[in-house]
């Protein structure tokens, strides 16, 4: 049984989807298998990547702003598989050094029983 909090989160996520589809950020690499660039206000959290960062963890469908050395981009991790991993460089815009960071995508907890 879903809690009210879970239902509200699902409604908010569904309401933000059109904004994600409208977004385009110059310099972003297109990679529909890993998700898409979205507008920053759609993000639910921010991850700061430092030279010491080895990996980041996100949920499938999550919208995250990623900051690296004062530069940022926002990405919706809508991967083809529920669980996936890939180099952050595969989605980072030109000019952002990703320090070899890997992204680990977990199944979205909103859709698990």
Short mmCIF file of C-alpha atoms in Angstrom, two decimals:
data_model
loop_
_atom_site.label_atom_id
_atom_site.label_comp_id
_atom_site.label_asym_id
_atom_site.label_seq_id
_atom_site.Cartn_x
_atom_site.Cartn_y
_atom_site.Cartn_z
CA UNK A 1 0.00 0.00 0.00
CA UNK A 2 1.35 3.37 -0.99
CA UNK A 3 1.55 6.07 1.61
CA UNK A 4 0.17 9.54 0.99
CA UNK A 5 3.72 10.90 0.87
CA UNK A 6 4.63 8.43 -1.89
CA UNK A 7 1.51 9.32 -3.89
CA UNK A 8 2.25 13.05 -3.58
CA UNK A 9 5.84 12.50 -4.74
CA UNK A 10 4.58 10.56 -7.78
CA UNK A 11 2.12 13.34 -8.68
CA UNK A 12 4.84 16.00 -8.39
CA UNK A 13 7.22 13.95 -10.53
CA UNK A 14 4.54 13.49 -13.20
CA UNK A 15 3.79 17.23 -13.16
CA UNK A 16 7.47 18.06 -13.77
CA UNK A 17 7.87 15.73 -16.76
CA UNK A 18 6.69 18.29 -19.38
CA UNK A 19 9.33 20.74 -18.17
CA UNK A 20 11.98 18.09 -18.56
CA UNK A 21 10.90 17.40 -22.13
CA UNK A 22 11.09 21.10 -23.08
CA UNK A 23 14.64 21.61 -21.87
CA UNK A 24 17.75 22.01 -23.95
CA UNK A 25 21.09 23.05 -22.58
CA UNK A 26 23.75 24.14 -25.07
CA UNK A 27 26.82 21.93 -25.18
CA UNK A 28 25.04 18.88 -23.73
CA UNK A 29 25.79 15.51 -25.21
CA UNK A 30 22.71 13.75 -26.51
CA UNK A 31 22.38 10.25 -25.09
CA UNK A 32 18.75 9.10 -24.90
CA UNK A 33 19.78 5.69 -23.53
CA UNK A 34 21.06 7.43 -20.38
CA UNK A 35 18.41 10.15 -20.00
CA UNK A 36 18.21 13.76 -21.07
CA UNK A 37 19.17 17.30 -20.17
CA UNK A 38 16.46 19.20 -18.31
CA UNK A 39 15.91 22.67 -16.88
CA UNK A 40 17.53 23.28 -13.50
CA UNK A 41 14.27 24.05 -11.60
CA UNK A 42 13.13 20.46 -12.26
CA UNK A 43 15.95 19.05 -10.08
CA UNK A 44 15.08 17.45 -6.77
CA UNK A 45 18.64 17.62 -5.46
CA UNK A 46 22.17 18.77 -6.25
CA UNK A 47 25.29 16.61 -6.24
CA UNK A 48 28.66 18.35 -5.89
CA UNK A 49 31.47 16.46 -7.60
CA UNK A 50 34.98 17.10 -6.30
CA UNK A 51 38.29 15.61 -7.45
CA UNK A 52 37.92 13.09 -4.60
CA UNK A 53 34.50 11.88 -5.80
CA UNK A 54 34.65 8.39 -7.28
CA UNK A 55 30.95 7.74 -7.97
CA UNK A 56 27.47 9.18 -7.60
CA UNK A 57 24.26 7.29 -6.93
CA UNK A 58 20.90 8.23 -8.43
CA UNK A 59 17.51 6.59 -8.94
CA UNK A 60 16.07 5.89 -12.37
CA UNK A 61 13.93 8.85 -13.40
CA UNK A 62 15.50 11.18 -10.83
CA UNK A 63 16.33 14.73 -11.89
CA UNK A 64 19.63 15.95 -10.44
CA UNK A 65 21.78 19.04 -10.84
CA UNK A 66 25.46 18.10 -10.93
CA UNK A 67 28.04 20.73 -9.98
CA UNK A 68 31.69 20.34 -10.94
CA UNK A 69 34.24 23.09 -10.26
CA UNK A 70 31.65 25.88 -10.31
CA UNK A 71 29.90 24.63 -13.47
CA UNK A 72 26.63 22.73 -13.41
CA UNK A 73 24.17 20.84 -15.55
CA UNK A 74 20.85 19.16 -14.81
CA UNK A 75 20.02 15.65 -15.99
CA UNK A 76 17.05 13.31 -15.78
CA UNK A 77 18.41 9.78 -15.36
CA UNK A 78 15.83 7.99 -17.49
CA UNK A 79 17.95 5.00 -18.47
CA UNK A 80 16.77 2.06 -20.57
CA UNK A 81 17.43 -0.43 -17.76
CA UNK A 82 16.29 -0.16 -14.15
CA UNK A 83 19.89 -0.55 -12.95
CA UNK A 84 22.72 0.91 -14.96
CA UNK A 85 26.20 2.41 -14.60
CA UNK A 86 28.22 4.64 -16.88
CA UNK A 87 30.92 7.31 -16.84
CA UNK A 88 29.66 10.79 -15.94
CA UNK A 89 31.64 12.02 -18.96
CA UNK A 90 29.04 10.32 -21.20
CA UNK A 91 26.45 12.97 -20.27
CA UNK A 92 28.50 15.99 -19.11
CA UNK A 93 28.59 19.09 -21.33
CA UNK A 94 31.77 20.06 -23.12
CA UNK A 95 34.26 21.80 -20.86
CA UNK A 96 33.27 20.03 -17.64
CA UNK A 97 36.00 17.80 -16.21
CA UNK A 98 34.30 14.81 -14.61
CA UNK A 99 37.40 13.42 -12.84
CA UNK A 100 36.61 9.85 -13.96
CA UNK A 101 33.41 9.73 -11.84
CA UNK A 102 30.95 6.90 -12.45
CA UNK A 103 27.17 7.14 -12.18
CA UNK A 104 25.25 4.24 -10.62
CA UNK A 105 21.53 4.21 -11.39
CA UNK A 106 19.27 2.23 -9.05
CA UNK A 107 15.64 1.24 -9.66
CA UNK A 108 13.22 3.98 -8.66
CA UNK A 109 11.79 3.17 -5.19
CA UNK A 110 8.44 4.71 -6.20
CA UNK A 111 7.85 1.76 -8.51
CA UNK A 112 8.90 -1.14 -6.28
CA UNK A 113 6.60 -3.31 -4.19
#
